[in-house]
PDB file of C-alpha atoms in Angstrom:
ATOM      1  CA  MET F   1      35.545  46.161 -68.857  1.00 60.00           C
ATOM      2  CA  ASN F   2      36.796  49.471 -67.429  1.00 65.00           C
ATOM      3  CA  HIS F   3      34.996  52.872 -67.889  1.00 70.00           C
ATOM      4  CA  ASP F   4      35.703  56.525 -67.795  1.00 76.00           C
ATOM      5  CA  GLN F   5      34.055  57.356 -64.564  1.00 76.00           C
ATOM      6  CA  PRO F   6      34.110  61.180 -64.798  1.00 78.00           C
ATOM      7  CA  ALA F   7      32.735  61.080 -68.496  1.00 83.00           C
ATOM      8  CA  LEU F   8      30.088  58.637 -67.381  1.00 83.00           C
ATOM      9  CA  ASP F   9      29.147  60.849 -64.310  1.00 85.00           C
ATOM     10  CA  THR F  10      28.819  63.873 -66.595  1.00 87.00           C
ATOM     11  CA  ARG F  11      27.005  62.046 -69.312  1.00 89.00           C
ATOM     12  CA  LEU F  12      24.318  60.661 -66.882  1.00 91.00           C
ATOM     13  CA  LEU F  13      23.846  63.873 -64.970  1.00 91.00           C
ATOM     14  CA  ALA F  14      21.372  65.457 -67.215  1.00 92.00           C
ATOM     15  CA  PRO F  15      18.735  62.714 -67.373  1.00 92.00           C
ATOM     16  CA  VAL F  16      19.203  62.063 -63.642  1.00 93.00           C
ATOM     17  CA  SER F  17      18.767  65.752 -62.822  1.00 93.00           C
ATOM     18  CA  GLU F  18      15.754  66.210 -65.161  1.00 94.00           C
ATOM     19  CA  THR F  19      13.995  63.294 -63.550  1.00 94.00           C
ATOM     20  CA  LEU F  20      14.509  64.704 -60.005  1.00 93.00           C
ATOM     21  CA  GLU F  21      13.570  68.291 -61.145  1.00 94.00           C
ATOM     22  CA  ASN F  22      10.250  67.022 -62.718  1.00 94.00           C
ATOM     23  CA  LEU F  23       9.112  64.727 -60.130  1.00 95.00           C
ATOM     24  CA  ALA F  24      10.472  66.191 -56.853  1.00 94.00           C
ATOM     25  CA  PHE F  25      11.695  69.707 -57.785  1.00 93.00           C
ATOM     26  CA  ARG F  26      15.136  68.998 -56.710  1.00 91.00           C
ATOM     27  CA  GLU F  27      18.297  70.100 -58.381  1.00 90.00           C
ATOM     28  CA  THR F  28      21.074  67.579 -58.872  1.00 91.00           C
ATOM     29  CA  THR F  29      24.796  68.290 -59.257  1.00 88.00           C
ATOM     30  CA  LEU F  30      27.884  66.162 -59.612  1.00 87.00           C
ATOM     31  CA  ALA F  31      28.988  64.818 -56.266  1.00 85.00           C
ATOM     32  CA  SER F  32      32.229  65.622 -54.640  1.00 86.00           C
ATOM     33  CA  PHE F  33      34.262  62.741 -53.186  1.00 90.00           C
ATOM     34  CA  HIS F  34      37.626  61.841 -51.576  1.00 93.00           C
ATOM     35  CA  TRP F  35      38.745  58.301 -52.017  1.00 94.00           C
ATOM     36  CA  ALA F  36      41.693  56.084 -51.091  1.00 95.00           C
ATOM     37  CA  THR F  37      42.639  52.719 -52.550  1.00 95.00           C
ATOM     38  CA  ILE F  38      44.533  50.111 -50.568  1.00 95.00           C
ATOM     39  CA  PRO F  39      46.168  47.239 -52.769  1.00 95.00           C
ATOM     40  CA  VAL F  40      45.979  43.907 -51.272  1.00 95.00           C
ATOM     41  CA  THR F  41      49.073  42.005 -52.526  1.00 93.00           C
ATOM     42  CA  ALA F  42      49.151  38.754 -50.545  1.00 90.00           C
ATOM     43  CA  PRO F  43      47.977  36.131 -50.143  1.00 92.00           C
ATOM     44  CA  ILE F  44      45.338  37.175 -52.713  1.00 93.00           C
ATOM     45  CA  HIS F  45      45.296  40.133 -55.082  1.00 94.00           C
ATOM     46  CA  GLY F  46      42.698  42.956 -55.153  1.00 94.00           C
ATOM     47  CA  THR F  47      42.027  46.417 -54.052  1.00 95.00           C
ATOM     48  CA  LEU F  48      39.956  47.976 -51.347  1.00 95.00           C
ATOM     49  CA  THR F  49      38.664  51.616 -51.902  1.00 94.00           C
ATOM     50  CA  VAL F  50      36.931  53.688 -49.375  1.00 94.00           C
ATOM     51  CA  ARG F  51      34.993  56.654 -50.886  1.00 93.00           C
ATOM     52  CA  PHE F  52      33.633  59.627 -48.739  1.00 94.00           C
ATOM     53  CA  PRO F  53      31.400  62.491 -49.907  1.00 93.00           C
ATOM     54  CA  ALA F  54      33.390  65.629 -49.198  1.00 93.00           C
ATOM     55  CA  THR F  55      30.904  67.111 -46.706  1.00 92.00           C
ATOM     56  CA  LEU F  56      31.094  63.830 -44.661  1.00 95.00           C
ATOM     57  CA  LEU F  57      34.889  63.778 -44.723  1.00 96.00           C
ATOM     58  CA  ARG F  58      35.239  67.436 -43.535  1.00 95.00           C
ATOM     59  CA  ASP F  59      32.934  66.476 -40.693  1.00 95.00           C
ATOM     60  CA  LEU F  60      35.023  63.451 -39.777  1.00 96.00           C
ATOM     61  CA  ALA F  61      38.327  65.365 -40.192  1.00 96.00           C
ATOM     62  CA  ALA F  62      37.139  68.077 -37.875  1.00 96.00           C
ATOM     63  CA  THR F  63      36.462  65.471 -35.287  1.00 95.00           C
ATOM     64  CA  ILE F  64      39.798  63.489 -35.876  1.00 95.00           C
ATOM     65  CA  TRP F  65      41.976  66.583 -35.899  1.00 95.00           C
ATOM     66  CA  ASN F  66      39.925  68.425 -33.356  1.00 93.00           C
ATOM     67  CA  ARG F  67      39.933  71.654 -35.478  1.00 92.00           C
ATOM     68  CA  PRO F  68      37.257  73.550 -37.624  1.00 91.00           C
ATOM     69  CA  GLU F  69      35.953  71.945 -40.730  1.00 87.00           C
ATOM     70  CA  SER F  70      37.304  74.891 -42.683  1.00 86.00           C
ATOM     71  CA  GLY F  71      40.824  74.092 -41.774  1.00 85.00           C
ATOM     72  CA  PHE F  72      41.518  71.349 -44.225  1.00 93.00           C
ATOM     73  CA  ASP F  73      43.069  71.308 -47.631  1.00 94.00           C
ATOM     74  CA  THR F  74      42.677  68.640 -50.213  1.00 94.00           C
ATOM     75  CA  THR F  75      46.017  67.073 -49.372  1.00 95.00           C
ATOM     76  CA  LEU F  76      45.118  66.542 -45.733  1.00 96.00           C
ATOM     77  CA  LEU F  77      41.478  65.409 -46.517  1.00 96.00           C
ATOM     78  CA  GLU F  78      43.053  62.738 -48.876  1.00 96.00           C
ATOM     79  CA  ASP F  79      45.591  61.822 -46.225  1.00 97.00           C
ATOM     80  CA  ILE F  80      42.702  61.234 -43.687  1.00 97.00           C
ATOM     81  CA  THR F  81      40.913  59.242 -46.176  1.00 97.00           C
ATOM     82  CA  ALA F  82      44.024  56.994 -46.792  1.00 96.00           C
ATOM     83  CA  GLU F  83      44.490  56.364 -43.199  1.00 96.00           C
ATOM     84  CA  LEU F  84      40.910  55.492 -42.519  1.00 97.00           C
ATOM     85  CA  ALA F  85      40.931  53.197 -45.690  1.00 96.00           C
ATOM     86  CA  ASN F  86      44.244  51.551 -44.481  1.00 96.00           C
ATOM     87  CA  THR F  87      42.809  50.787 -40.977  1.00 95.00           C
ATOM     88  CA  MET F  88      39.478  49.518 -42.519  1.00 96.00           C
ATOM     89  CA  ALA F  89      41.472  47.253 -44.980  1.00 96.00           C
ATOM     90  CA  GLY F  90      43.402  45.726 -42.191  1.00 93.00           C
ATOM     91  CA  ARG F  91      40.562  44.966 -39.984  1.00 93.00           C
ATOM     92  CA  ILE F  92      38.565  43.616 -43.036  1.00 94.00           C
ATOM     93  CA  LEU F  93      41.379  41.297 -43.938  1.00 93.00           C
ATOM     94  CA  SER F  94      41.726  40.192 -40.421  1.00 89.00           C
ATOM     95  CA  ALA F  95      38.129  39.298 -40.354  1.00 91.00           C
ATOM     96  CA  LEU F  96      38.093  37.428 -43.627  1.00 92.00           C
ATOM     97  CA  LEU F  97      41.328  35.435 -43.323  1.00 90.00           C
ATOM     98  CA  PRO F  98      42.300  32.741 -40.859  1.00 88.00           C
ATOM     99  CA  ASP F  99      44.296  34.179 -37.755  1.00 80.00           C
ATOM    100  CA  SER F 100      47.373  32.220 -38.972  1.00 79.00           C
ATOM    101  CA  GLN F 101      47.395  33.794 -42.471  1.00 85.00           C
ATOM    102  CA  PRO F 102      49.656  36.760 -43.023  1.00 87.00           C
ATOM    103  CA  PHE F 103      48.469  39.281 -45.479  1.00 91.00           C
ATOM    104  CA  VAL F 104      50.145  42.386 -47.114  1.00 91.00           C
ATOM    105  CA  LEU F 105      48.679  45.699 -47.943  1.00 93.00           C
ATOM    106  CA  GLY F 106      50.249  48.177 -50.273  1.00 92.00           C
ATOM    107  CA  VAL F 107      50.870  52.041 -49.826  1.00 91.00           C
ATOM    108  CA  PRO F 108      47.557  53.757 -50.387  1.00 93.00           C
ATOM    109  CA  LEU F 109      46.577  55.489 -53.670  1.00 93.00           C
ATOM    110  CA  ARG F 110      44.623  58.583 -52.975  1.00 92.00           C
ATOM    111  CA  GLY F 111      42.460  61.226 -54.812  1.00 91.00           C
ATOM    112  CA  SER F 112      39.428  63.391 -55.115  1.00 89.00           C
ATOM    113  CA  GLY F 113      36.564  63.410 -57.541  1.00 81.00           C
ATOM    114  CA  ALA F 114      35.709  60.392 -59.686  1.00 71.00           C
ATOM    115  CA  LEU F 115      37.223  57.032 -58.726  1.00 70.00           C
ATOM    116  CA  PRO F 116      39.983  55.596 -60.680  1.00 66.00           C
ATOM    117  CA  PRO F 117      38.895  52.981 -63.179  1.00 62.00           C
ATOM    118  CA  CYS F 118      37.732  49.704 -61.529  1.00 62.00           C
ATOM    119  CA  GLY F 119      37.542  46.252 -63.173  1.00 60.00           C
ATOM    120  CA  CYS F 120      34.094  44.638 -63.850  1.00 60.00           C
ATOM    121  CA  THR F 121      34.503  42.416 -60.719  1.00 68.00           C
ATOM    122  CA  THR F 122      33.702  45.354 -58.129  1.00 81.00           C
ATOM    123  CA  ALA F 123      31.506  44.989 -55.068  1.00 87.00           C
ATOM    124  CA  VAL F 124      30.313  48.207 -53.544  1.00 86.00           C
ATOM    125  CA  CYS F 125      29.139  48.181 -49.922  1.00 90.00           C
ATOM    126  CA  HIS F 126      27.326  51.255 -48.748  1.00 89.00           C
ATOM    127  CA  TYR F 127      27.244  52.353 -45.099  1.00 92.00           C
ATOM    128  CA  GLU F 128      26.199  55.453 -43.252  1.00 90.00           C
ATOM    129  CA  THR F 129      27.379  57.538 -40.367  1.00 92.00           C
ATOM    130  CA  ASP F 130      25.329  60.409 -38.957  1.00 85.00           C
ATOM    131  CA  GLY F 131      22.824  59.748 -41.821  1.00 88.00           C
ATOM    132  CA  ARG F 132      25.284  60.251 -44.536  1.00 88.00           C
ATOM    133  CA  LEU F 133      26.409  57.429 -46.862  1.00 89.00           C
ATOM    134  CA  PHE F 134      29.917  56.409 -47.627  1.00 90.00           C
ATOM    135  CA  ALA F 135      31.136  53.333 -49.734  1.00 88.00           C
ATOM    136  CA  VAL F 136      33.702  50.532 -49.255  1.00 91.00           C
ATOM    137  CA  CYS F 137      34.516  48.944 -52.739  1.00 90.00           C
ATOM    138  CA  LEU F 138      36.198  45.577 -53.218  1.00 92.00           C
ATOM    139  CA  ASP F 139      37.758  45.082 -56.613  1.00 90.00           C
ATOM    140  CA  GLY F 140      39.391  41.853 -57.888  1.00 90.00           C
ATOM    141  CA  PRO F 141      37.725  38.349 -58.155  1.00 90.00           C
ATOM    142  CA  GLU F 142      39.923  36.714 -55.388  1.00 92.00           C
ATOM    143  CA  LEU F 143      39.146  39.497 -52.879  1.00 92.00           C
ATOM    144  CA  ILE F 144      35.255  39.206 -53.617  1.00 90.00           C
ATOM    145  CA  ASP F 145      35.424  35.576 -53.510  1.00 90.00           C
ATOM    146  CA  LEU F 146      37.095  35.788 -50.095  1.00 91.00           C
ATOM    147  CA  ALA F 147      34.603  38.174 -48.794  1.00 91.00           C
ATOM    148  CA  ASN F 148      31.793  35.936 -49.961  1.00 88.00           C
ATOM    149  CA  ARG F 149      33.158  32.885 -48.128  1.00 85.00           C
ATOM    150  CA  GLN F 150      32.136  32.035 -44.580  1.00 69.00           C
ATOM    151  CA  THR F 151      35.377  31.995 -42.784  1.00 65.00           C
ATOM    152  CA  PRO F 152      36.039  31.579 -38.989  1.00 58.00           C
ATOM    153  CA  ASN F 153      36.224  35.262 -38.422  1.00 62.00           C
ATOM    154  CA  ASN F 154      33.338  36.550 -40.606  1.00 55.00           C
ATOM    155  CA  ARG F 155      30.567  34.141 -39.827  1.00 46.00           C
ATOM    156  CA  THR F 156      27.451  36.188 -38.788  1.00 46.00           C
TER     157      THR F 156
ATOM    158  CA  MET V   1      57.333  54.475 -18.374  1.00 46.00           C
ATOM    159  CA  GLY V   2      57.863  56.123 -14.984  1.00 42.00           C
ATOM    160  CA  ASN V   3      61.606  56.063 -15.248  1.00 44.00           C
ATOM    161  CA  LEU V   4      61.450  57.527 -18.776  1.00 45.00           C
ATOM    162  CA  LYS V   5      59.533  60.603 -17.530  1.00 46.00           C
ATOM    163  CA  GLN V   6      62.571  61.590 -15.302  1.00 50.00           C
ATOM    164  CA  HIS V   7      64.906  61.896 -18.451  1.00 56.00           C
ATOM    165  CA  PRO V   8      64.659  63.945 -21.533  1.00 84.00           C
ATOM    166  CA  THR V   9      62.493  61.927 -23.689  1.00 93.00           C
ATOM    167  CA  ARG V  10      62.734  61.943 -27.477  1.00 96.00           C
ATOM    168  CA  ILE V  11      60.230  60.018 -29.372  1.00 97.00           C
ATOM    169  CA  LEU V  12      60.484  59.340 -33.063  1.00 98.00           C
ATOM    170  CA  ILE V  13      57.223  58.798 -35.058  1.00 98.00           C
ATOM    171  CA  ALA V  14      57.591  57.289 -38.568  1.00 98.00           C
ATOM    172  CA  ASP V  15      54.402  57.186 -40.647  1.00 97.00           C
ATOM    173  CA  ASP V  16      53.611  58.426 -44.221  1.00 95.00           C
ATOM    174  CA  SER V  17      50.339  59.748 -42.915  1.00 96.00           C
ATOM    175  CA  SER V  18      50.242  62.963 -41.180  1.00 96.00           C
ATOM    176  CA  THR V  19      47.010  61.986 -39.673  1.00 96.00           C
ATOM    177  CA  ALA V  20      48.405  58.873 -38.201  1.00 97.00           C
ATOM    178  CA  ARG V  21      51.409  60.793 -36.809  1.00 97.00           C
ATOM    179  CA  MET V  22      49.029  63.137 -35.167  1.00 97.00           C
ATOM    180  CA  PHE V  23      46.947  60.427 -33.624  1.00 96.00           C
ATOM    181  CA  ILE V  24      50.030  58.595 -32.311  1.00 97.00           C
ATOM    182  CA  ARG V  25      51.352  61.783 -30.814  1.00 97.00           C
ATOM    183  CA  ARG V  26      48.092  62.549 -29.203  1.00 96.00           C
ATOM    184  CA  CYS V  27      47.879  59.038 -27.610  1.00 97.00           C
ATOM    185  CA  LEU V  28      51.425  59.305 -26.309  1.00 97.00           C
ATOM    186  CA  GLU V  29      50.646  62.773 -24.806  1.00 96.00           C
ATOM    187  CA  ILE V  30      47.519  61.321 -23.186  1.00 96.00           C
ATOM    188  CA  ILE V  31      49.399  58.538 -21.494  1.00 96.00           C
ATOM    189  CA  GLY V  32      52.170  60.826 -19.937  1.00 94.00           C
ATOM    190  CA  PHE V  33      54.601  61.899 -22.749  1.00 95.00           C
ATOM    191  CA  ARG V  34      53.151  65.477 -22.933  1.00 94.00           C
ATOM    192  CA  ASP V  35      56.633  67.041 -22.236  1.00 93.00           C
ATOM    193  CA  ALA V  36      58.553  64.665 -24.681  1.00 95.00           C
ATOM    194  CA  CYS V  37      60.242  65.976 -27.752  1.00 96.00           C
ATOM    195  CA  PHE V  38      58.553  64.513 -30.741  1.00 97.00           C
ATOM    196  CA  LEU V  39      60.323  63.943 -34.207  1.00 97.00           C
ATOM    197  CA  GLU V  40      58.112  63.038 -37.014  1.00 98.00           C
ATOM    198  CA  VAL V  41      59.286  61.413 -40.281  1.00 98.00           C
ATOM    199  CA  ALA V  42      57.344  59.981 -43.298  1.00 97.00           C
ATOM    200  CA  ASN V  43      59.230  56.873 -44.015  1.00 96.00           C
ATOM    201  CA  GLY V  44      61.921  54.493 -42.804  1.00 97.00           C
ATOM    202  CA  ILE V  45      64.982  56.041 -44.626  1.00 97.00           C
ATOM    203  CA  GLU V  46      64.020  59.385 -42.902  1.00 97.00           C
ATOM    204  CA  ALA V  47      63.604  57.524 -39.622  1.00 97.00           C
ATOM    205  CA  LEU V  48      66.979  55.813 -39.888  1.00 97.00           C
ATOM    206  CA  VAL V  49      68.746  59.269 -40.462  1.00 97.00           C
ATOM    207  CA  ALA V  50      66.927  60.729 -37.536  1.00 97.00           C
ATOM    208  CA  VAL V  51      67.798  57.889 -35.105  1.00 96.00           C
ATOM    209  CA  LYS V  52      71.448  57.881 -36.215  1.00 95.00           C
ATOM    210  CA  GLU V  53      71.605  61.733 -35.829  1.00 94.00           C
ATOM    211  CA  GLN V  54      70.154  62.010 -32.444  1.00 89.00           C
ATOM    212  CA  PRO V  55      69.556  59.414 -29.819  1.00 88.00           C
ATOM    213  CA  CYS V  56      65.833  58.512 -29.376  1.00 94.00           C
ATOM    214  CA  THR V  57      64.228  57.105 -26.304  1.00 96.00           C
ATOM    215  CA  PHE V  58      62.025  54.896 -28.505  1.00 97.00           C
ATOM    216  CA  VAL V  59      60.616  54.671 -32.071  1.00 98.00           C
ATOM    217  CA  VAL V  60      56.996  54.215 -32.980  1.00 98.00           C
ATOM    218  CA  THR V  61      56.709  53.209 -36.601  1.00 98.00           C
ATOM    219  CA  ASP V  62      53.990  52.333 -39.065  1.00 96.00           C
ATOM    220  CA  LEU V  63      54.579  49.036 -40.801  1.00 94.00           C
ATOM    221  CA  THR V  64      53.575  50.010 -44.349  1.00 91.00           C
ATOM    222  CA  MET V  65      55.512  53.085 -45.640  1.00 93.00           C
ATOM    223  CA  PRO V  66      56.972  53.960 -49.028  1.00 92.00           C
ATOM    224  CA  GLN V  67      60.765  53.807 -49.607  1.00 93.00           C
ATOM    225  CA  MET V  68      61.497  51.774 -46.477  1.00 95.00           C
ATOM    226  CA  ASP V  69      58.757  49.995 -44.440  1.00 94.00           C
ATOM    227  CA  GLY V  70      58.597  49.474 -40.729  1.00 95.00           C
ATOM    228  CA  ALA V  71      59.841  45.893 -41.017  1.00 95.00           C
ATOM    229  CA  GLU V  72      63.077  46.822 -42.830  1.00 96.00           C
ATOM    230  CA  LEU V  73      63.581  49.778 -40.443  1.00 97.00           C
ATOM    231  CA  LEU V  74      63.256  47.508 -37.535  1.00 97.00           C
ATOM    232  CA  ARG V  75      65.736  45.096 -38.930  1.00 97.00           C
ATOM    233  CA  THR V  76      68.139  47.794 -39.925  1.00 97.00           C
ATOM    234  CA  ILE V  77      68.069  49.463 -36.398  1.00 97.00           C
ATOM    235  CA  ARG V  78      68.666  45.864 -34.966  1.00 96.00           C
ATOM    236  CA  SER V  79      71.632  45.139 -37.224  1.00 96.00           C
ATOM    237  CA  ASP V  80      73.466  48.454 -36.414  1.00 96.00           C
ATOM    238  CA  PRO V  81      75.312  48.286 -33.049  1.00 96.00           C
ATOM    239  CA  ALA V  82      75.291  51.998 -32.702  1.00 95.00           C
ATOM    240  CA  ILE V  83      71.510  52.127 -32.517  1.00 96.00           C
ATOM    241  CA  ALA V  84      70.480  48.540 -31.896  1.00 96.00           C
ATOM    242  CA  ALA V  85      69.353  49.141 -28.454  1.00 95.00           C
ATOM    243  CA  VAL V  86      66.625  51.729 -29.463  1.00 96.00           C
ATOM    244  CA  PRO V  87      63.270  50.266 -28.651  1.00 97.00           C
ATOM    245  CA  VAL V  88      60.819  50.047 -31.565  1.00 97.00           C
ATOM    246  CA  ILE V  89      57.041  49.823 -31.385  1.00 98.00           C
ATOM    247  CA  VAL V  90      55.218  48.886 -34.548  1.00 97.00           C
ATOM    248  CA  ILE V  91      51.811  49.969 -35.496  1.00 96.00           C
ATOM    249  CA  THR V  92      50.097  48.060 -38.209  1.00 93.00           C
ATOM    250  CA  SER V  93      46.949  47.590 -40.128  1.00 91.00           C
ATOM    251  CA  SER V  94      48.250  44.082 -41.097  1.00 85.00           C
ATOM    252  CA  GLY V  95      48.462  42.961 -37.550  1.00 75.00           C
ATOM    253  CA  ASN V  96      47.275  39.438 -37.581  1.00 78.00           C
ATOM    254  CA  PRO V  97      49.044  36.944 -35.173  1.00 84.00           C
ATOM    255  CA  ALA V  98      51.451  35.735 -37.842  1.00 81.00           C
ATOM    256  CA  THR V  99      52.552  39.211 -38.739  1.00 84.00           C
ATOM    257  CA  VAL V 100      52.862  40.152 -35.131  1.00 90.00           C
ATOM    258  CA  SER V 101      54.836  37.118 -34.306  1.00 90.00           C
ATOM    259  CA  ALA V 102      57.318  37.707 -37.146  1.00 90.00           C
ATOM    260  CA  LEU V 103      57.850  41.389 -36.089  1.00 94.00           C
ATOM    261  CA  LEU V 104      58.417  40.539 -32.333  1.00 95.00           C
ATOM    262  CA  HIS V 105      60.926  37.930 -33.583  1.00 95.00           C
ATOM    263  CA  SER V 106      62.588  40.732 -35.501  1.00 95.00           C
ATOM    264  CA  GLY V 107      62.969  42.711 -32.333  1.00 96.00           C
ATOM    265  CA  ALA V 108      59.951  44.844 -31.872  1.00 97.00           C
ATOM    266  CA  VAL V 109      59.066  45.682 -28.264  1.00 96.00           C
ATOM    267  CA  ALA V 110      55.406  45.569 -29.189  1.00 96.00           C
ATOM    268  CA  VAL V 111      53.057  45.409 -32.296  1.00 96.00           C
ATOM    269  CA  LEU V 112      49.854  47.231 -32.030  1.00 95.00           C
ATOM    270  CA  PRO V 113      47.049  46.931 -34.464  1.00 92.00           C
ATOM    271  CA  LYS V 114      45.305  49.924 -35.936  1.00 93.00           C
ATOM    272  CA  PRO V 115      43.448  51.767 -34.713  1.00 92.00           C
ATOM    273  CA  ILE V 116      45.668  52.469 -31.766  1.00 93.00           C
ATOM    274  CA  THR V 117      44.359  53.547 -28.484  1.00 94.00           C
ATOM    275  CA  PRO V 118      45.911  55.264 -25.597  1.00 96.00           C
ATOM    276  CA  ALA V 119      45.336  52.114 -23.443  1.00 96.00           C
ATOM    277  CA  ARG V 120      47.123  49.893 -25.915  1.00 94.00           C
ATOM    278  CA  LEU V 121      49.935  52.263 -26.454  1.00 96.00           C
ATOM    279  CA  ALA V 122      50.386  52.626 -22.636  1.00 96.00           C
ATOM    280  CA  ALA V 123      50.554  48.820 -22.265  1.00 95.00           C
ATOM    281  CA  ALA V 124      53.201  48.705 -25.030  1.00 95.00           C
ATOM    282  CA  CYS V 125      55.179  51.353 -23.251  1.00 94.00           C
ATOM    283  CA  GLN V 126      55.344  49.436 -20.144  1.00 92.00           C
ATOM    284  CA  ALA V 127      57.278  46.925 -21.985  1.00 87.00           C
ATOM    285  CA  LEU V 128      59.899  49.451 -22.895  1.00 89.00           C
ATOM    286  CA  PRO V 129      63.351  48.858 -21.321  1.00 83.00           C
ATOM    287  CA  LYS V 130      63.993  51.222 -18.300  1.00 75.00           C
ATOM    288  CA  PRO V 131      67.036  53.421 -18.688  1.00 64.00           C
ATOM    289  CA  GLN V 132      69.089  51.233 -16.336  1.00 58.00           C
ATOM    290  CA  ASP V 133      68.237  48.078 -18.050  1.00 54.00           C
ATOM    291  CA  PRO V 134      71.049  46.430 -20.133  1.00 51.00           C
ATOM    292  CA  PRO V 135      70.480  46.721 -23.852  1.00 50.00           C
ATOM    293  CA  ALA V 136      68.579  43.784 -25.427  1.00 49.00           C
TER     294      ALA V 136
END
């Protein structure tokens, strides 16, 4: 089942915020994200989405472009997110599939704010860099099944 | 690479990401192409127009691009006698051995996986034909 993510974020904000305000005296606001989705079109179907908090992405952008954090508009931040997602997707698929298996990635979709609607088969992996979280989401039963398998390239 | 630096060097970078184009250009500058003339385009169609308009020393292209991808750009360049000798380096996030083999078979000088590094790009540039070499 798909859901309207922006509406859901807003609907849950008050109870989440009230909880933290009452117990920990902290204010809660809606988070600001940039995301990019890479379609996987062969040999399996699915999508891989990378989602960065805006503050983390500006920090990464400043390092990548070697310019101040203030020097990035939304278009460039989304472009950076798409390039990072594209590179991650390629390396993830290379790790999951046998060496002899070609795979095809599509042109990135990109955006800011809430994620586009995902299906019910979404796996969300959280990572952190410099103490700040970001997420890599796999969507689609074939892609999640592949990621769950122990293949020659992803055995740990 | 040494011979290339003695001639006016024009390098075409084709990638739909401005971040990727900046990164490729930075790597090329680091490995000795600081004085080259860089042309940047966002897809294969624009790349083809640019290559036909002005001779390029070599092309660095992404594989996945809108409108015309890097594989089609490579095949089109190789099939046009007027520009068939232009060396093409392909950069791809889909660079497993099967994909790399297919692109090399289509005439790519080198296929580099993302993320590229100056060292990988330098090694690929060593494989570029020298100006006095006969066309492939």
